[in-house]
Coordinates of C-alpha atoms and ligand atoms in Angstrom, one line a residue:
X1 CA 0.0 0.2 -0.3
X2 CA 1.9 3.4 -1.2
X3 CA 1.4 6.0 1.6
X4 CA -2.0 8.4 1.9
X5 CA -0.5 11.6 -0.2
X6 CA -2.4 15.1 1.1
X7 CA 0.2 17.4 1.0
X8 CA -1.1 19.9 -1.4
X9 CA 0.8 21.6 -4.0
X10 CA -1.2 23.6 -6.3
X11 CA -0.1 23.4 -9.6
X12 CA -0.8 25.9 -12.7
X13 CA -3.1 23.3 -14.9
X14 CA -0.7 23.4 -18.0
X15 CA 2.2 22.2 -15.5
X16 CA 0.0 19.2 -15.1
X17 CA 1.4 18.0 -18.6
X18 CA -2.3 18.4 -20.6
X19 CA -3.2 19.0 -23.7
X20 CA -3.4 22.4 -25.3
X21 CA -7.4 21.0 -26.3
X22 CA -7.7 20.3 -22.3
X23 CA -6.0 23.4 -20.6
X24 CA -8.4 25.9 -22.8
X25 CA -11.5 24.3 -22.7
X26 CA -10.7 24.3 -18.4
X27 CA -9.8 28.4 -19.0
X28 CA -13.7 28.1 -20.5
X29 CA -14.9 26.9 -17.8
X30 CA -13.6 29.4 -15.3
X31 CA -11.1 27.5 -14.1
X32 CA -7.9 29.1 -13.5
X33 CA -5.9 26.6 -10.9
X34 CA -6.4 22.9 -9.6
X35 CA -7.9 22.2 -6.5
X36 CA -6.3 20.5 -4.4
X37 CA -8.0 17.1 -4.7
X38 CA -7.2 17.9 -9.1
X39 CA -3.0 18.5 -7.8
X40 CA -2.7 15.7 -5.9
X41 CA -4.8 13.1 -8.1
X42 CA -3.6 14.1 -12.0
X43 CA -0.2 13.3 -11.9
X44 CA -0.8 9.6 -10.7
X45 CA -3.4 8.5 -12.4
X46 CA -1.9 10.0 -15.7
X47 CA 1.1 7.9 -14.6
X48 CA -2.2 5.0 -14.8
X49 CA -2.2 3.9 -10.5
X50 CA -5.3 2.6 -9.8
X51 CA -7.1 6.1 -7.0
X52 CA -8.6 6.0 -4.0
X53 CA -9.2 9.2 -2.9
X54 CA -11.2 10.7 -0.3
X55 CA -12.2 13.5 -2.0
X56 CA -16.4 15.8 -0.7
X57 CA -18.3 16.9 -2.7
X58 CA -17.2 20.7 -4.3
X59 CA -13.4 19.5 -4.4
X60 CA -13.7 19.4 -8.3
X61 CA -13.5 15.5 -7.4
X62 CA -15.7 15.5 -11.3
X63 CA -12.5 17.6 -13.1
X64 CA -9.8 15.5 -11.0
X65 CA -10.8 12.3 -12.9
X66 CA -12.1 13.1 -15.8
X67 CA -9.5 15.8 -16.8
X68 CA -6.5 11.7 -16.7
X69 CA -9.0 9.9 -18.2
X70 CA -9.5 12.1 -21.3
X71 CA -5.6 12.9 -21.8
X72 CA -4.7 8.8 -21.9
X73 CA -7.6 8.7 -24.8
X74 CA -6.1 11.9 -26.2
X75 CA -2.4 9.8 -25.6
X76 CA -3.8 6.6 -26.9
X77 CA -5.9 7.1 -29.9
X78 CA -9.0 4.2 -30.4
X79 CA -8.6 1.5 -32.5
X80 CA -11.6 1.6 -35.3
X81 CA -13.0 -0.7 -33.7
X82 CA -13.0 -0.4 -30.1
X83 CA -16.6 0.4 -28.6
X84 CA -16.3 3.0 -24.7
X85 CA -13.1 2.7 -22.6
X86 CA -14.2 4.3 -19.8
X87 CA -16.5 4.1 -17.0
X88 CA -17.9 6.0 -15.1
X89 CA -20.5 5.1 -12.4
X90 CA -22.5 7.4 -10.4
X91 CA -24.9 7.3 -7.6
X92 CA -27.7 9.4 -8.9
X93 CA -29.0 10.5 -12.0
X94 CA -28.6 14.5 -11.8
X95 CA -24.9 13.7 -10.4
X96 CA -24.6 11.5 -13.9
X97 CA -26.2 15.1 -15.6
X98 CA -23.8 16.8 -13.7
X99 CA -20.5 14.7 -14.2
X100 CA -21.1 14.3 -17.3
X101 CA -22.0 17.9 -18.2
X102 CA -18.8 17.8 -17.2
X103 CA -17.3 15.7 -19.4
X104 CA -18.3 17.7 -22.6
X105 CA -17.1 20.8 -20.9
X106 CA -14.2 19.3 -20.9
X107 CA -13.8 17.7 -24.8
X108 CA -14.6 20.5 -25.7
X109 CA -12.0 21.0 -28.2
X110 CA -11.5 17.7 -28.5
X111 CA -12.3 14.8 -30.9
X112 CA -13.8 12.6 -27.9
X113 CA -17.2 12.1 -27.3
X114 CA -19.3 11.1 -24.0
X115 CA -22.7 9.5 -23.2
X116 CA -25.1 9.5 -20.3
X117 CA -27.1 6.5 -19.1
X118 CA -29.2 6.5 -15.8
X119 CA -32.4 5.6 -14.7
X120 CA -35.7 7.3 -16.0
X121 CA -34.8 8.2 -19.7
X122 CA -36.7 6.2 -22.2
X123 CA -34.7 2.9 -23.4
X124 CA -35.0 4.4 -26.9
X125 CA -33.1 7.2 -26.6
X126 CA -30.7 4.8 -24.3
X127 CA -30.1 2.8 -26.6
X128 CA -29.5 5.5 -29.4
X129 CA -26.7 6.4 -26.8
X130 CA -25.1 2.5 -26.7
X131 CA -25.5 3.5 -30.7
X132 CA -23.0 6.1 -30.7
X133 CA -20.3 3.2 -28.9
X134 CA -19.4 6.7 -27.5
X135 CA -15.6 7.0 -26.1
X136 CA -16.8 7.3 -22.0
X137 CA -19.7 6.7 -20.8
X138 CA -21.4 8.0 -17.2
X139 CA -24.6 6.2 -16.0
X140 CA -25.9 5.2 -12.2
X141 CA -25.6 1.1 -11.8
X142 CA -29.2 0.0 -12.5
X143 CA -30.1 1.1 -16.1
X144 CA -26.1 0.6 -17.2
X145 CA -27.0 -3.2 -15.9
X146 CA -29.8 -4.1 -17.8
X147 CA -27.6 -2.9 -20.6
X148 CA -25.5 -5.2 -19.6
X149 CA -27.7 -7.6 -18.7
X150 CA -30.3 -7.6 -22.5
X151 CA -26.7 -7.4 -24.3
X152 CA -26.7 -3.6 -25.1
X153 CA -23.7 -3.1 -23.5
X154 CA -20.0 -4.4 -24.2
X155 CA -17.6 -4.2 -20.6
X156 CA -14.5 -5.4 -23.1
X157 CA -13.2 -2.2 -24.0
X158 CA -13.2 -0.3 -20.6
X159 CA -9.4 0.9 -19.9
X160 CA -11.0 2.8 -16.8
X161 CA -13.4 2.3 -14.3
X162 CA -14.7 4.9 -11.7
X163 CA -16.8 4.3 -8.5
X164 CA -17.8 8.6 -8.1
X165 CA -19.3 9.3 -4.6
X166 CA -18.4 4.8 -4.0
X167 CA -19.6 6.3 -0.3
X168 CA -23.7 7.0 -1.3
X169 CA -23.7 4.4 -4.0
X170 CA -22.8 1.9 -0.9
X171 CA -25.5 3.5 1.2
X172 CA -28.2 3.2 -2.0
X173 CA -27.8 -0.6 -1.9
X174 CA -25.5 -0.5 -5.6
X175 CA -22.9 -3.3 -4.0
X176 CA -23.2 -5.8 -5.6
X177 CA -24.0 -4.8 -8.8
X178 CA -21.0 -2.3 -9.2
X179 CA -19.2 -5.3 -8.4
X180 CA -20.6 -7.0 -11.0
X181 CA -20.2 -4.8 -13.9
X182 CA -16.4 -3.9 -12.6
X183 CA -16.7 -7.9 -13.2
X184 CA -17.5 -7.2 -16.2
X185 CA -14.8 -4.9 -17.0
X186 CA -12.5 -6.8 -15.9
X187 CA -9.9 -6.0 -18.9
X188 CA -9.7 -2.6 -17.2
X189 CA -6.0 -1.0 -16.6
X190 CA -7.3 1.7 -14.5
X191 CA -9.6 2.1 -11.8
X192 CA -10.4 5.0 -9.5
X193 CA -12.2 4.8 -5.9
X194 CA -14.3 8.3 -5.4
X195 CA -15.8 9.2 -2.1
X196 CA -17.2 11.7 0.1
X197 CA -14.8 10.0 3.5
X198 CA -13.0 6.8 3.3
X199 CA -13.7 6.7 6.6
X200 CA -15.9 3.1 8.0
X201 CA -15.9 -1.0 6.9
X202 CA -17.5 -0.9 3.7
X203 CA -15.4 1.9 1.5
X204 CA -12.2 0.5 2.5
X205 CA -13.4 -3.4 1.4
X206 CA -14.5 -1.7 -1.2
X207 CA -11.4 0.1 -2.5
X208 CA -10.0 -3.5 -1.5
X209 CA -11.8 -5.6 -4.1
X210 CA -11.9 -3.4 -6.3
X211 CA -8.7 -1.4 -7.3
X212 CA -5.6 -2.5 -7.7
X213 CA -2.4 -1.3 -5.1
X214 CA -4.0 2.4 -5.4
X215 CA -2.1 5.3 -4.5
X216 CA -5.0 6.7 -0.9
X217 CA -5.0 10.9 -1.6
X218 CA -6.6 12.9 0.9
X219 CA -7.4 16.4 -0.4
X220 CA -6.9 18.8 3.2
X221 CA -8.6 21.6 1.5
X222 CA -6.5 24.9 1.7
X223 CA -7.3 27.6 3.1
X224 CA -9.5 28.6 0.7
X225 CA -11.3 25.4 -0.2
X226 CA -11.6 25.6 3.7
X227 CA -14.0 28.1 6.1
X228 CA -15.4 29.5 3.3
X229 CA -18.8 28.8 4.6
X230 CA -20.0 30.8 7.1
X231 CA -23.0 28.9 9.7
X232 CA -25.4 30.8 12.0
X233 CA -29.0 30.1 13.7
X234 CA -32.0 32.4 14.6
X235 CA -34.0 31.2 17.0
X236 CA -37.5 30.8 15.8
X237 CA -40.8 30.4 18.5
X238 CA -42.7 28.9 15.7
X239 CA -43.5 28.4 12.3
X240 CA -44.8 31.5 11.6
X241 CA -41.8 32.8 12.3
X242 CA -39.1 30.6 10.6
X243 CA -41.9 32.0 7.2
X244 CA -41.0 35.4 8.2
X245 CA -36.9 35.5 8.9
X246 CA -36.8 33.9 5.6
X247 CA -38.8 35.7 4.0
X248 CA -37.3 39.0 5.7
X249 CA -33.6 36.7 3.9
X250 CA -35.3 36.7 1.2
X251 CA -35.9 40.4 0.5
X252 CA -32.1 41.2 1.8
X253 CA -29.9 39.2 2.3
X254 CA -30.2 36.2 -1.0
X255 CA -29.0 36.3 -4.0
X256 CA -30.1 32.5 -4.7
X257 CA -30.5 29.8 -1.9
X258 CA -31.3 26.1 -1.6
X259 CA -34.4 26.4 1.6
X260 CA -34.0 22.6 3.1
X261 CA -37.2 21.5 4.3
X262 CA -38.2 18.1 5.8
X263 CA -41.1 16.4 4.4
X264 CA -43.2 17.1 1.2
X265 CA -45.8 18.6 2.9
X266 CA -43.5 21.0 4.0
X267 CA -42.4 22.0 0.5
X268 CA -46.3 22.2 -0.1
X269 CA -47.2 24.6 2.6
X270 CA -43.9 26.8 1.9
X271 CA -44.1 26.6 -1.3
X272 CA -47.1 28.0 -1.3
X273 CA -46.6 30.8 1.1
X274 CA -43.5 31.7 -0.8
X275 CA -46.0 32.3 -4.3
X276 CA -48.4 34.6 -1.7
X277 CA -45.5 36.7 -1.0
X278 CA -45.1 37.0 -4.2
X279 CA -41.5 34.8 -4.9
X280 CA -40.5 32.9 -7.7
X281 CA -39.8 29.2 -6.7
X282 CA -39.2 25.9 -7.9
X283 CA -39.0 22.9 -6.2
X284 CA -37.8 19.7 -6.4
X285 CA -39.0 16.3 -4.5
X286 CA -39.1 12.9 -4.1
X287 CA -40.7 11.1 -7.4
X288 CA -40.6 13.5 -9.5
X289 CA -40.8 12.6 -12.9
X290 CA -37.3 13.0 -14.5
X291 CA -38.7 15.7 -17.1
X292 CA -40.7 17.5 -14.1
X293 CA -36.7 17.5 -12.1
X294 CA -34.7 18.8 -15.2
X295 CA -36.5 21.4 -15.9
X296 CA -36.9 22.7 -12.1
X297 CA -33.2 22.3 -11.8
X298 CA -32.7 23.8 -15.7
X299 CA -34.7 27.5 -14.4
X300 CA -32.4 27.1 -11.8
X301 CA -29.2 26.8 -13.3
X302 CA -29.6 29.6 -15.6
X303 CA -30.9 32.4 -12.7
X304 CA -34.3 32.2 -14.3
X305 CA -35.1 30.9 -10.2
X306 CA -32.9 31.9 -8.1
X307 CA -35.3 30.4 -4.8
X308 CA -35.1 26.3 -5.1
X309 CA -37.0 24.4 -1.7
X310 CA -35.7 20.6 -1.9
X311 CA -36.0 17.7 0.9
X312 CA -32.7 15.9 1.2
X313 CA -33.2 13.6 -1.4
X314 CA -34.8 14.9 -3.9
X315 CA -31.4 17.4 -3.6
X316 CA -28.2 14.4 -3.4
X317 CA -26.5 15.4 -5.8
X318 CA -26.9 18.2 -7.5
X319 CA -24.5 21.1 -8.2
X320 CA -25.6 24.2 -9.4
X321 CA -22.8 27.5 -9.5
X322 CA -23.2 30.6 -7.2
X323 CA -25.7 30.1 -4.4
X324 CA -25.1 32.4 -2.2
X325 CA -27.1 30.5 0.7
X326 CA -28.2 27.4 2.3
X327 CA -31.0 27.9 4.5
X328 CA -32.2 24.5 6.3
X329 CA -35.8 25.6 7.3
X330 CA -36.4 22.2 9.0
X331 CA -32.3 21.3 11.1
X332 CA -32.0 17.8 8.7
X333 CA -31.7 15.0 11.1
X334 CA -28.3 14.2 11.3
X335 CA -24.9 16.0 11.2
X336 CA -23.8 14.0 7.9
X337 CA -26.8 15.2 6.0
X338 CA -26.1 19.3 7.7
X339 CA -22.9 18.2 5.7
X340 CA -23.9 17.6 2.5
X341 CA -26.6 20.2 2.5
X342 CA -24.5 23.4 3.0
X343 CA -21.6 21.8 0.4
X344 CA -23.7 23.6 -1.6
X345 CA -22.8 26.9 -0.8
X346 CA -19.2 28.1 -1.1
X347 CA -18.1 26.0 -3.9
X348 CA -14.8 25.8 -4.9
X349 CA -13.6 29.1 -3.5
X350 CA -16.6 30.8 -3.4
X351 CA -17.8 32.2 -0.3
X352 CA -21.0 30.8 1.1
X353 CA -23.4 31.5 3.4
X354 CA -25.5 28.4 5.8
X355 CA -28.3 29.7 7.8
X356 CA -30.3 27.6 10.1
X357 CA -33.4 29.0 11.8
X358 CA -34.5 26.5 14.4
X359 CA -37.4 26.3 17.1
X360 CA -36.7 25.4 20.6
X361 CA -37.5 21.4 20.1
X362 CA -34.6 20.9 17.4
X363 CA -32.0 23.0 19.2
X364 CA -30.0 19.9 20.0
X365 CA -29.1 18.9 16.5
X366 CA -27.3 22.8 16.3
X367 CA -24.9 21.5 19.2
X368 CA -25.1 17.8 17.6
X369 CA -23.8 19.3 14.7
X370 CA -21.3 21.8 15.9
X371 CA -19.4 18.7 17.8
X372 CA -19.2 16.9 13.9
X373 CA -17.6 19.8 12.3
X374 CA -15.9 21.2 15.5
X375 CA -17.1 24.8 13.8
X376 CA -19.5 26.7 16.0
X377 CA -22.5 28.3 15.0
X378 CA -23.2 32.1 15.2
X379 CA -26.8 33.7 16.5
X380 CA -28.6 35.7 14.9
X381 CA -31.7 37.7 14.6
X382 CA -33.7 40.0 13.1
X383 CA -34.4 43.7 14.4
X384 CA -38.6 43.2 14.6
X385 CA -38.0 39.4 14.7
X386 CA -36.4 38.2 18.1
X387 CA -37.3 35.4 19.3
X388 CA -40.0 35.2 22.2
X389 CA -37.9 32.4 23.2
X390 CA -34.8 32.0 25.3
X391 CA -32.6 29.1 23.3
X392 CA -33.8 25.3 25.8
X393 CA -31.3 23.6 28.3
X394 CA -28.4 21.6 26.7
X395 CA -28.5 17.9 27.4
X396 CA -25.6 17.0 27.9
X397 CA -23.8 12.9 28.2
X398 CA -21.0 12.9 30.8
X399 CA -18.6 10.2 31.6
X400 CA -18.9 9.1 34.4
X401 CA -16.0 6.2 36.0
X402 CA -17.4 3.1 37.3
X403 CA -14.7 0.7 39.4
X404 CA -12.0 2.7 38.1
X405 CA -11.8 0.8 34.9
X406 CA -15.3 0.7 32.7
X407 CA -16.6 3.9 31.6
X408 CA -20.7 4.8 31.9
X409 CA -22.3 7.5 30.2
X410 CA -24.8 8.8 32.7
X411 CA -27.2 12.0 31.2
X412 CA -27.0 15.3 33.0
X413 CA -28.8 17.8 32.7
X414 CA -26.5 21.1 32.5
X415 CA -27.6 24.4 35.0
X416 CA -28.7 26.9 33.2
X417 CA -25.8 29.3 34.3
X418 CA -23.1 26.6 33.8
X419 CA -24.8 26.9 30.0
X420 CA -22.8 27.5 27.1
X421 CA -24.8 28.5 24.7
X422 CA -25.7 32.1 24.7
X423 CA -29.1 32.9 26.8
X424 CA -29.6 34.8 24.1
X425 CA -28.4 35.8 20.7
X426 CA -26.3 38.3 20.1
X427 CA -27.8 41.4 18.5
X428 CA -26.2 41.7 15.3
X429 CA -28.7 41.9 12.3
X430 CA -28.5 39.9 9.9
Ligands
LIG1 P1 -17.3 18.7 -7.9 O1 -16.1 18.7 -6.7 O2 -16.5 18.1 -9.4 O3 -18.5 18.7 -7.6 O4 -17.0 20.2 -8.4 C1 -17.6 21.3 -7.2 C2 -17.6 22.8 -8.6 O5 -16.2 24.1 -8.8 C3 -17.9 22.5 -9.8 O6 -19.1 23.9 -9.9 C4 -17.1 22.5 -10.9 O7 -17.1 23.3 -12.1 C5 -15.8 24.1 -10.0 N1 -14.5 23.6 -10.0 C6 -14.1 22.2 -10.0 N2 -12.9 22.3 -10.8 C7 -12.4 23.9 -10.4 C8 -11.3 24.9 -10.6 N3 -9.8 24.0 -10.4 N4 -11.2 25.9 -10.2 C9 -12.6 26.3 -9.7 N5 -13.7 25.4 -9.6 C10 -14.1 24.3 -10.3

């Protein structure tokens, strides 16, 4: 096993031995210099090594795997009769479309062709895509495997296999299908696995089974990439109060934002309320027909609609640039979901703001997220919209030694005096 590489060396794209066509394309995309993960992965991957990368979304991971494989395809042109040579598997349809779009943009000046295969699209369109023998196919595992079984897609010419957001693929139960696809692509020369985390047995085992002697890359994002999301919370008394705080932000501070809610009912109530307040709003919810999802996303991406309301499931994998704010109208259940949500703002060096509007019964989640991210939230309030309620008492677990050996966890309610959270938010207009 190679040592973990995490020393960040920021090259210029021109220093990475990429063809001019690729460098011109990334310049057109507005990329001035490689992100940490790109400067670490690209040189290693261009040497043909397998890569295991710890790369959360928003770090520029997509170009980190696309650029070296495109360079390889350019360096070693295909034989006339060969079919697809690079296969990129991703967990969700939206992510597939985003990766596909980046692949097309990166190949703006090359002859390389790209295709995308996902569920929710009619089979005729897929057959047309597959008949083109694109150099690069981006796919969700389920639909691609159907085509393999029906002998509409053949993996024999696959030279690079890339698994993006592998942790999510595992969470979504794709492990067995991905293994079967990897088994079909057995002549491949290179495999790369990107995951938001390398912790947990699942991803490690997945990597052991699918990669050969990989280099492990852990991009400690440069300071510029880190600390770029300002996080604060507002304490709210009830839903009406939440609405008022949200509207204040939408009118005064937000350029474009995703508002996260916990259920579909909440989404529809909020959407109707915002319509009634003359806001132009679009939304993403689970089990939405693909064409409606696409048009909602297109309207948000183009800037036609500045406010997108979404549930967590529906928002998986979406990548929209230049979101100024992520607003947690409802706090998520888990801290990891919180991190995922706010990662949609402040991408690749841009500044972003995450605002959580929190009722007393959800207040413990703020503390949990703070402990998880090791980043404190700032409390804010808006003049005229101060909460009547005070933050509730914090319940903390305290370790107690029992008989000198084992430790037992005992719940202790902190007295109000000792509560570390400020008794009432500081007076600073948001
Ligand atoms: P990703 O982590 O691949 O989802 O990328 C996150 C966002 O950063 C996407 O919108 C990319 O277009 C953008 N991006 C990727 N690489 C760079 C770069 N080197 N400079 C600026 N933006 C980038």
